[in-house]
CSV table of C-alpha atoms and ligand atoms in Angstrom, one decimal:
chain,number,residue,atom,x,y,z
A,1,THR,CA,-71.6,-155.6,73.7
A,2,VAL,CA,-73.8,-158.2,75.4
A,3,GLU,CA,-73.5,-161.8,75.0
A,4,ASP,CA,-74.3,-163.5,78.2
A,5,SER,CA,-76.6,-165.9,79.8
A,6,PRO,CA,-77.3,-166.6,83.5
A,7,ASP,CA,-76.6,-169.9,85.1
A,8,THR,CA,-79.6,-171.7,83.6
A,9,ALA,CA,-77.3,-172.2,80.5
A,10,THR,CA,-74.3,-173.3,82.5
A,11,PRO,CA,-73.2,-176.8,81.7
A,12,VAL,CA,-73.1,-178.9,84.8
A,13,ARG,CA,-70.9,-181.9,85.1
A,14,SER,CA,-69.6,-183.7,88.1
A,15,ARG,CA,-66.0,-184.7,88.2
A,16,ARG,CA,-64.6,-186.3,91.3
A,17,ARG,CA,-61.0,-185.7,92.1
A,18,LYS,CA,-58.9,-188.9,91.6
A,19,PRO,CA,-56.5,-189.7,94.4
A,20,ALA,CA,-52.9,-188.8,93.6
A,21,GLU,CA,-50.9,-191.9,92.6
A,22,PRO,CA,-47.6,-192.6,94.3
A,23,GLY,CA,-44.8,-190.8,92.5
A,24,ARG,CA,-47.1,-188.3,90.8
A,25,GLN,CA,-47.5,-184.7,91.8
A,26,ASP,CA,-50.6,-183.4,93.7
A,27,TRP,CA,-51.3,-179.9,95.0
A,28,SER,CA,-50.4,-180.5,98.6
A,29,SER,CA,-47.7,-177.8,98.3
A,30,TRP,CA,-50.5,-175.3,97.9
A,31,PRO,CA,-53.1,-176.2,100.5
A,32,HIS,CA,-55.2,-173.0,100.1
A,33,TYR,CA,-55.2,-173.3,96.4
A,34,ASP,CA,-56.0,-177.0,96.6
A,35,GLY,CA,-58.9,-176.2,98.8
A,36,ALA,CA,-60.3,-173.5,96.6
A,37,ALA,CA,-62.1,-175.7,94.1
A,38,ALA,CA,-65.1,-173.4,94.3
A,39,GLY,CA,-63.0,-170.2,94.3
A,40,PHE,CA,-61.3,-167.9,96.7
A,41,ARG,CA,-63.7,-166.1,98.9
A,42,GLY,CA,-62.9,-162.5,100.0
A,43,TYR,CA,-62.8,-161.0,96.5
A,44,TRP,CA,-65.0,-159.0,94.1
A,45,TYR,CA,-66.1,-161.0,91.1
A,46,PRO,CA,-67.6,-159.6,87.8
A,47,VAL,CA,-70.9,-161.4,87.2
A,48,THR,CA,-72.6,-160.0,84.2
A,49,TRP,CA,-73.0,-156.8,82.1
A,50,SER,CA,-74.8,-154.0,83.9
A,51,SER,CA,-77.3,-153.8,81.1
A,52,GLN,CA,-78.5,-157.3,81.9
A,53,VAL,CA,-79.5,-156.5,85.4
A,54,THR,CA,-83.0,-155.1,85.5
A,55,GLY,CA,-86.1,-155.2,87.7
A,56,LYS,CA,-86.5,-158.9,86.7
A,57,PRO,CA,-84.2,-160.9,89.0
A,58,LEU,CA,-81.6,-163.2,87.4
A,59,PRO,CA,-79.9,-166.3,88.9
A,60,PHE,CA,-76.1,-166.8,89.1
A,61,THR,CA,-73.8,-169.0,91.0
A,62,ILE,CA,-70.5,-167.5,92.2
A,63,CYS,CA,-68.1,-169.4,94.4
A,64,GLY,CA,-70.8,-172.0,94.9
A,65,GLU,CA,-73.2,-169.3,96.3
A,66,ARG,CA,-76.6,-169.0,94.6
A,67,ILE,CA,-77.2,-165.3,94.0
A,68,ALA,CA,-80.1,-163.4,92.5
A,69,LEU,CA,-79.2,-160.0,90.9
A,70,ILE,CA,-81.9,-157.4,90.5
A,71,ARG,CA,-82.0,-153.6,89.8
A,72,ASP,CA,-84.2,-151.2,91.6
A,73,ASN,CA,-84.3,-147.5,91.0
A,74,GLY,CA,-80.9,-147.6,89.3
A,75,THR,CA,-79.1,-149.6,92.0
A,76,ALA,CA,-78.1,-153.3,91.5
A,77,TYR,CA,-78.6,-155.7,94.5
A,78,ALA,CA,-77.5,-159.2,95.2
A,79,LEU,CA,-79.4,-161.6,97.5
A,80,HIS,CA,-79.1,-165.2,98.4
A,81,ASN,CA,-81.2,-166.9,95.8
A,82,ARG,CA,-83.3,-169.0,98.1
A,83,CYS,CA,-86.6,-168.2,99.8
A,84,PRO,CA,-86.3,-169.4,103.4
A,85,HIS,CA,-89.9,-170.5,103.3
A,86,ARG,CA,-89.7,-173.5,101.0
A,87,GLY,CA,-86.5,-172.9,99.1
A,88,VAL,CA,-87.9,-171.5,95.9
A,89,PRO,CA,-85.3,-169.3,94.0
A,90,LEU,CA,-86.1,-165.6,94.4
A,91,SER,CA,-84.9,-165.2,90.8
A,92,GLU,CA,-88.3,-166.9,89.9
A,93,GLY,CA,-90.0,-164.0,91.6
A,94,ASN,CA,-90.7,-160.4,90.7
A,95,GLN,CA,-91.1,-156.9,92.2
A,96,GLN,CA,-94.5,-156.3,93.7
A,97,PHE,CA,-93.4,-153.2,95.6
A,98,PRO,CA,-90.5,-150.8,95.0
A,99,GLY,CA,-87.3,-151.7,96.8
A,100,THR,CA,-88.3,-155.3,97.3
A,101,VAL,CA,-88.5,-158.7,95.6
A,102,SER,CA,-91.3,-161.2,96.2
A,103,CYS,CA,-91.1,-165.0,96.1
A,104,PRO,CA,-93.5,-166.3,93.4
A,105,TYR,CA,-94.8,-169.1,95.5
A,106,HIS,CA,-96.5,-167.5,98.6
A,107,GLY,CA,-95.4,-163.9,98.3
A,108,TRP,CA,-92.8,-163.6,101.0
A,109,THR,CA,-91.3,-160.2,100.2
A,110,PHE,CA,-87.8,-159.2,100.9
A,111,ASP,CA,-86.2,-155.7,101.3
A,112,LEU,CA,-83.5,-155.4,98.7
A,113,PRO,CA,-80.8,-153.4,100.6
A,114,THR,CA,-81.1,-155.5,103.8
A,115,GLY,CA,-82.6,-158.8,102.7
A,116,ARG,CA,-85.1,-158.6,105.6
A,117,LEU,CA,-88.5,-160.1,105.2
A,118,SER,CA,-90.6,-157.0,105.0
A,119,ALA,CA,-94.0,-158.4,104.2
A,120,VAL,CA,-95.8,-161.7,103.7
A,121,ILE,CA,-98.5,-161.0,101.1
A,122,THR,CA,-100.5,-164.2,101.9
A,123,ASP,CA,-100.4,-163.7,105.7
A,124,GLY,CA,-101.3,-160.1,106.1
A,125,PRO,CA,-100.0,-157.4,108.4
A,126,GLY,CA,-100.1,-159.6,111.4
A,127,CYS,CA,-97.6,-162.1,110.2
A,128,ARG,CA,-95.2,-162.9,113.0
A,129,LEU,CA,-92.2,-163.5,110.8
A,130,THR,CA,-92.1,-160.1,109.2
A,131,GLY,CA,-89.0,-158.3,110.2
A,132,LYS,CA,-87.6,-161.3,112.1
A,133,LEU,CA,-85.9,-163.2,109.3
A,134,GLY,CA,-84.4,-162.6,105.9
A,135,VAL,CA,-82.0,-163.6,103.2
A,136,ARG,CA,-78.3,-162.9,103.0
A,137,THR,CA,-77.3,-159.9,100.9
A,138,TYR,CA,-73.9,-159.4,99.1
A,139,PRO,CA,-72.0,-156.1,98.5
A,140,VAL,CA,-72.4,-155.0,94.9
A,141,GLU,CA,-70.5,-152.5,92.7
A,142,GLU,CA,-70.5,-151.6,89.1
A,143,ARG,CA,-67.3,-151.1,87.1
A,144,LEU,CA,-66.3,-151.6,83.5
A,145,GLY,CA,-69.9,-151.9,82.5
A,146,MET,CA,-70.4,-154.9,84.7
A,147,VAL,CA,-72.0,-155.8,88.0
A,148,TRP,CA,-69.5,-157.1,90.6
A,149,VAL,CA,-70.4,-159.0,93.7
A,150,TYR,CA,-68.2,-159.5,96.8
A,151,ILE,CA,-68.2,-163.0,98.2
A,152,PRO,CA,-67.1,-162.7,101.9
A,153,ILE,CA,-65.0,-165.2,103.8
A,154,ALA,CA,-66.9,-164.5,107.0
A,155,ASP,CA,-68.9,-161.4,107.6
A,156,GLU,CA,-66.0,-159.0,106.9
A,157,GLU,CA,-66.4,-155.6,105.3
A,158,PRO,CA,-65.2,-155.8,101.7
A,159,HIS,CA,-62.0,-154.1,100.5
A,160,SER,CA,-62.6,-151.3,97.9
A,161,ILE,CA,-63.2,-152.7,94.5
A,162,ASP,CA,-60.7,-150.2,93.0
A,163,SER,CA,-57.9,-151.7,95.1
A,164,GLN,CA,-58.6,-155.0,93.3
A,165,LEU,CA,-59.0,-153.8,89.8
A,166,PRO,CA,-55.9,-153.6,87.5
A,167,GLU,CA,-54.4,-150.2,88.5
A,168,GLU,CA,-54.5,-148.7,85.0
A,169,LEU,CA,-58.3,-149.3,84.7
A,170,VAL,CA,-59.1,-147.2,87.7
A,171,SER,CA,-58.0,-143.7,86.6
A,172,ASN,CA,-57.4,-143.8,82.8
A,173,ALA,CA,-59.9,-143.1,80.1
A,174,PHE,CA,-60.5,-146.1,77.9
A,175,VAL,CA,-62.8,-147.9,75.5
A,176,MET,CA,-63.5,-151.6,75.7
A,177,GLY,CA,-65.2,-154.5,74.1
A,178,GLY,CA,-65.8,-157.9,75.7
A,179,ARG,CA,-67.5,-161.1,76.1
A,180,ILE,CA,-68.9,-162.9,79.1
A,181,GLU,CA,-69.9,-166.5,78.9
A,182,PRO,CA,-70.4,-169.6,81.2
A,183,ARG,CA,-67.7,-172.2,80.5
A,184,GLY,CA,-67.1,-175.7,81.7
A,185,GLY,CA,-64.0,-176.5,83.8
A,186,ASN,CA,-62.6,-175.4,87.1
A,187,TRP,CA,-61.7,-171.7,87.4
A,188,ARG,CA,-58.1,-172.7,88.4
A,189,PHE,CA,-57.6,-174.5,85.1
A,190,ALA,CA,-58.7,-171.3,83.4
A,191,CYS,CA,-56.1,-169.2,85.3
A,192,GLU,CA,-53.4,-171.8,84.7
A,193,ASN,CA,-54.2,-171.9,81.0
A,194,GLY,CA,-54.2,-168.2,80.6
A,195,PHE,CA,-50.7,-167.8,82.1
A,196,ASP,CA,-49.4,-171.1,80.7
A,197,GLU,CA,-46.8,-170.2,78.1
A,198,GLY,CA,-46.2,-173.8,77.1
A,199,HIS,CA,-49.5,-174.0,75.3
A,200,ALA,CA,-49.4,-170.7,73.4
A,201,LYS,CA,-47.2,-171.8,70.6
A,202,TYR,CA,-48.7,-175.3,70.3
A,203,LEU,CA,-52.4,-175.3,71.1
A,204,HIS,CA,-52.8,-171.9,69.3
A,205,ARG,CA,-50.7,-172.8,66.3
A,206,THR,CA,-53.9,-172.9,64.2
A,207,ALA,CA,-55.4,-169.7,65.6
A,208,LEU,CA,-55.7,-166.9,63.1
A,209,TRP,CA,-54.9,-164.4,65.8
A,210,ARG,CA,-51.3,-165.7,65.7
A,211,LEU,CA,-50.9,-164.2,62.2
A,212,PHE,CA,-51.3,-160.7,63.8
A,213,LYS,CA,-49.9,-160.9,67.3
A,214,PRO,CA,-46.8,-162.5,68.9
A,215,MET,CA,-47.1,-165.9,70.6
A,216,PRO,CA,-44.7,-166.2,73.5
A,217,THR,CA,-42.5,-169.2,74.0
A,218,TRP,CA,-41.1,-170.7,77.1
A,219,ASN,CA,-37.3,-170.5,76.7
A,220,ILE,CA,-35.4,-168.6,79.4
A,221,THR,CA,-38.5,-167.6,81.2
A,222,ARG,CA,-38.3,-165.7,84.4
A,223,ILE,CA,-41.1,-164.8,86.8
A,224,VAL,CA,-40.9,-161.3,88.0
A,225,PRO,CA,-43.1,-160.2,90.9
A,226,ARG,CA,-44.2,-156.5,90.9
A,227,GLY,CA,-46.8,-155.4,93.4
A,228,ARG,CA,-49.6,-157.9,93.5
A,229,TRP,CA,-48.9,-159.2,90.0
A,230,ILE,CA,-46.5,-161.8,88.7
A,231,PHE,CA,-45.0,-161.2,85.3
A,232,ARG,CA,-43.8,-163.7,82.8
A,233,VAL,CA,-40.6,-162.4,81.2
A,234,GLN,CA,-39.1,-164.1,78.2
A,235,ASP,CA,-35.7,-163.2,76.9
A,236,GLU,CA,-35.2,-163.2,73.1
A,237,VAL,CA,-34.3,-166.8,72.5
A,238,HIS,CA,-35.4,-169.0,69.7
A,239,TRP,CA,-34.6,-172.6,68.9
A,240,ASP,CA,-34.9,-175.1,66.1
A,241,ALA,CA,-35.1,-178.8,67.1
A,242,GLU,CA,-35.0,-182.0,65.3
A,243,PHE,CA,-37.3,-184.6,66.9
A,244,PRO,CA,-36.1,-188.0,65.5
A,245,GLY,CA,-38.9,-189.7,63.7
A,246,VAL,CA,-41.2,-186.7,64.4
A,247,GLY,CA,-39.8,-183.9,62.4
A,248,ARG,CA,-38.4,-180.4,62.7
A,249,TRP,CA,-39.8,-177.7,65.0
A,250,SER,CA,-38.9,-174.1,65.2
A,251,ASN,CA,-40.2,-171.2,67.2
A,252,LYS,CA,-38.1,-168.7,65.3
A,253,ARG,CA,-40.7,-166.8,63.3
A,254,TRP,CA,-42.9,-166.4,66.3
A,255,TRP,CA,-40.2,-164.5,68.0
A,256,LYS,CA,-39.8,-161.8,65.4
A,257,MET,CA,-42.7,-159.8,66.8
A,258,GLN,CA,-42.0,-160.3,70.5
A,259,PRO,CA,-40.7,-157.2,72.0
A,260,PRO,CA,-37.3,-158.2,73.4
A,261,LYS,CA,-37.5,-155.6,76.2
A,262,GLU,CA,-37.2,-155.8,79.9
A,263,THR,CA,-39.9,-153.1,80.2
A,264,PHE,CA,-42.9,-153.0,78.0
A,265,ASN,CA,-44.8,-149.8,77.8
A,266,ILE,CA,-48.5,-149.8,77.1
A,267,GLY,CA,-48.9,-147.8,73.9
A,268,ASN,CA,-45.3,-148.3,73.0
A,269,THR,CA,-45.4,-149.6,69.5
A,270,GLY,CA,-41.7,-150.1,69.3
A,271,LYS,CA,-41.5,-146.9,67.2
A,272,ALA,CA,-40.4,-143.8,69.0
A,273,ASP,CA,-42.9,-141.6,67.2
A,274,SER,CA,-46.1,-143.5,68.3
A,275,VAL,CA,-46.1,-143.6,72.0
A,276,ASP,CA,-49.5,-142.9,73.5
A,277,PRO,CA,-48.7,-140.2,76.1
A,278,THR,CA,-51.8,-140.9,78.2
A,279,ILE,CA,-50.5,-144.2,79.4
A,280,GLU,CA,-46.8,-143.9,78.8
A,281,ALA,CA,-46.1,-144.0,82.5
A,282,GLN,CA,-47.6,-147.5,82.8
A,283,ASP,CA,-44.7,-149.8,82.2
A,284,PHE,CA,-44.8,-153.6,82.7
A,285,PRO,CA,-41.9,-155.9,82.9
A,286,GLY,CA,-43.5,-158.5,80.7
A,287,PHE,CA,-46.2,-159.2,78.2
A,288,ALA,CA,-48.3,-161.5,80.4
A,289,SER,CA,-49.2,-161.0,84.1
A,290,LEU,CA,-51.6,-162.5,86.6
A,291,SER,CA,-53.0,-161.5,89.9
A,292,MET,CA,-55.5,-162.7,92.5
A,293,PRO,CA,-58.2,-163.7,92.4
A,294,GLY,CA,-57.6,-164.9,88.8
A,295,VAL,CA,-57.0,-161.8,86.6
A,296,LEU,CA,-54.9,-162.2,83.5
A,297,ARG,CA,-53.4,-159.2,81.7
A,298,ILE,CA,-51.9,-159.4,78.3
A,299,ALA,CA,-50.3,-156.1,77.4
A,300,TYR,CA,-50.3,-155.8,73.6
A,301,PRO,CA,-48.7,-152.7,72.2
A,302,LYS,CA,-51.9,-150.9,71.3
A,303,PHE,CA,-54.4,-152.4,73.8
A,304,ILE,CA,-54.6,-154.6,76.8
A,305,HIS,CA,-56.5,-157.8,77.1
A,306,TYR,CA,-57.9,-158.9,80.5
A,307,GLU,CA,-59.4,-162.2,81.4
A,308,PHE,CA,-61.3,-162.5,84.7
A,309,TYR,CA,-61.9,-166.2,85.6
A,310,VAL,CA,-64.9,-166.2,87.9
A,311,PRO,CA,-65.5,-169.4,89.9
A,312,VAL,CA,-69.0,-170.8,89.7
A,313,ASP,CA,-68.5,-174.2,91.3
A,314,GLU,CA,-65.8,-176.9,91.1
A,315,ASP,CA,-66.7,-177.8,87.6
A,316,ASN,CA,-67.7,-174.5,86.0
A,317,HIS,CA,-66.5,-170.9,85.7
A,318,ARG,CA,-67.5,-167.7,84.0
A,319,TYR,CA,-65.2,-166.3,81.4
A,320,VAL,CA,-65.0,-162.5,81.3
A,321,GLY,CA,-62.7,-161.3,78.5
A,322,VAL,CA,-62.3,-157.6,77.7
A,323,MET,CA,-60.1,-155.7,75.3
A,324,VAL,CA,-59.2,-152.2,76.5
A,325,ASN,CA,-57.8,-149.4,74.4
A,326,PHE,CA,-56.6,-146.4,76.4
A,327,THR,CA,-57.9,-143.6,74.3
A,328,GLU,CA,-60.6,-140.9,74.1
A,329,GLY,CA,-62.8,-139.1,71.6
A,330,TRP,CA,-63.0,-140.3,68.0
A,331,GLU,CA,-60.3,-142.8,68.5
A,332,THR,CA,-62.7,-144.9,70.7
A,333,LEU,CA,-64.9,-145.4,67.7
A,334,ARG,CA,-62.0,-146.7,65.6
A,335,PHE,CA,-61.0,-149.2,68.3
A,336,TYR,CA,-64.5,-150.3,68.8
A,337,ALA,CA,-65.0,-150.9,65.1
A,338,LYS,CA,-61.8,-152.9,65.1
A,339,TYR,CA,-63.0,-154.9,68.1
A,340,LEU,CA,-66.3,-155.7,66.5
A,341,GLY,CA,-64.9,-156.4,63.1
A,342,ALA,CA,-61.9,-158.5,64.0
A,343,ILE,CA,-60.8,-158.9,67.6
A,344,ARG,CA,-64.1,-160.2,68.7
A,345,TRP,CA,-64.0,-163.1,66.2
A,346,LEU,CA,-60.3,-163.7,66.0
A,347,PHE,CA,-59.4,-163.5,69.7
A,348,HIS,CA,-62.6,-163.7,71.8
A,349,GLY,CA,-63.9,-166.3,69.3
A,350,GLN,CA,-61.5,-168.8,67.7
A,351,PHE,CA,-58.4,-168.2,69.9
A,352,SER,CA,-60.3,-168.1,73.2
A,353,GLY,CA,-62.4,-171.0,72.1
A,354,GLN,CA,-59.3,-173.2,71.9
A,355,ASP,CA,-58.5,-172.2,75.5
A,356,ALA,CA,-62.1,-173.0,76.6
A,357,TRP,CA,-61.8,-176.5,75.1
A,358,MET,CA,-58.6,-177.3,77.0
A,359,VAL,CA,-59.9,-175.8,80.3
A,360,ASP,CA,-63.0,-178.0,80.0
A,361,VAL,CA,-61.0,-181.2,79.5
A,362,THR,CA,-58.1,-180.6,81.9
A,363,ASP,CA,-58.2,-183.1,84.8
A,364,ALA,CA,-55.5,-182.4,87.4
A,365,PRO,CA,-54.1,-183.3,89.9
A,366,PRO,CA,-52.4,-185.7,89.6
A,367,GLU,CA,-50.1,-184.2,87.1
A,368,LYS,CA,-46.5,-184.3,85.9
A,369,LEU,CA,-45.0,-180.9,85.4
A,370,TYR,CA,-42.3,-179.9,82.8
A,371,ARG,CA,-40.0,-176.9,82.5
A,372,PRO,CA,-42.5,-174.4,81.0
A,373,ASP,CA,-44.8,-175.0,83.9
A,374,ILE,CA,-42.8,-172.6,85.9
A,375,SER,CA,-45.6,-170.1,85.1
A,376,LEU,CA,-48.2,-172.4,86.7
A,377,THR,CA,-46.3,-173.0,89.9
A,378,ALA,CA,-45.5,-169.3,90.2
A,379,TRP,CA,-49.2,-168.5,90.1
A,380,ARG,CA,-50.0,-171.2,92.7
A,381,ASN,CA,-47.2,-169.8,94.9
A,382,LEU,CA,-48.7,-166.3,94.5
A,383,SER,CA,-52.2,-167.6,95.4
A,384,GLU,CA,-51.0,-169.4,98.4
A,385,GLU,CA,-49.2,-166.5,99.8
A,386,GLU,CA,-51.8,-163.9,99.0
A,387,TYR,CA,-54.7,-165.9,100.4
A,388,GLY,CA,-52.7,-166.8,103.5
A,389,LYS,CA,-52.3,-163.1,104.2
A,390,LYS,CA,-55.9,-162.4,103.5
A,391,LEU,CA,-57.1,-165.1,105.9
A,392,ALA,CA,-54.8,-163.8,108.6
A,393,ALA,CA,-56.2,-160.2,108.1
A,394,VAL,CA,-59.8,-161.5,108.3
A,395,ASP,CA,-59.0,-163.5,111.4
A,396,GLY,CA,-57.3,-160.5,112.9
A,397,ALA,CA,-60.3,-158.3,112.2
A,398,SER,CA,-62.8,-160.7,113.6
A,399,ALA,CA,-60.8,-161.8,116.7
A,400,PRO,CA,-61.9,-159.0,119.0
A,401,GLU,CA,-65.6,-159.7,118.2
A,402,GLU,CA,-65.1,-163.4,118.9
A,403,LYS,CA,-63.5,-162.6,122.3
A,404,ALA,CA,-66.4,-160.3,123.1
B,1,FES,FE1,-91.1,-168.6,98.9
B,1,FES,FE2,-93.2,-169.9,99.9
B,1,FES,S1,-91.4,-170.7,99.0
B,1,FES,S2,-92.9,-167.8,99.7
């Protein structure tokens, strides 16, 4: 399914960070995270559906970098979207010759694999600049029907994209439906919202999706690390509370469908006779998990929902939401029909729209955290630690070169 638009449709706002007031919490405990307003570099990011990338270049912004995506002879390429001559976006240009893209203004023409200036149409073969300058290129891969671009920290070689994808998506057969759209709000607010259990039972109380699927609550939550993921594990606890002058609140009925299990198998419906053998081995300690660089995984019994929060700039991100069903053959048609007929509207529409609204209007720090925010702080701790390790690895890899 394709519903996407490049950055020309991205809402652009400018919000300046307010200084933290005395006695209120800022993000100084997480300096890497605090400094990553435009995203963590050194990761692969999904940009758009593969079917969108053709011989006509398209503009995107990822981690503050302006990028033009173009396809030539079946291969997708990513170049810095700025002609070095007078700064015109190469995404305004076109392909005059195979394997190249030409700027529309004066015809400077760039080789797609290397970014090197290979011809200057308006200056002929004697142009002295040909071969001497060029534009930056970015590593590109295609997975899950999408084009992914690696945004480097320095000039390091990218890690393999498969090592970054959720493990179960690398080797299992599956069918998926999804939605990609530009959204307002910082990418970190989107991560925090996705993993924030405190909002699920309140913000989404009017979501129709809640009639069909469990909404987690925050009581007795534990954060369980496993591999590069952190899991939110909730024990089976419900409560009823009287708020004087406000009324009565209960989370009891929402708990009925929540699997009270320490380990949650994908495909395990809770009935012994309906375990999907193809993915039985994949067990997760919790319903919701999150990993760098901002990948949310919600393991429903029959399918898994993933959200990739892609940084655009400090005020905008791209939402990439996919529902994956681990099946093959005719079953894939059944799931896809279910996706188009219901999930797409209930979950990727109304439910996710409520999240988009809150991500767009969140304005932190400063902030005051409360008990359920253990999921937010656990995510920030994970980011801090993982990114610290990544920086050290990149520094280590580039150190010999620097000495030389
Ligand atoms: Fe690109 Fe002149 S601005 S060729």
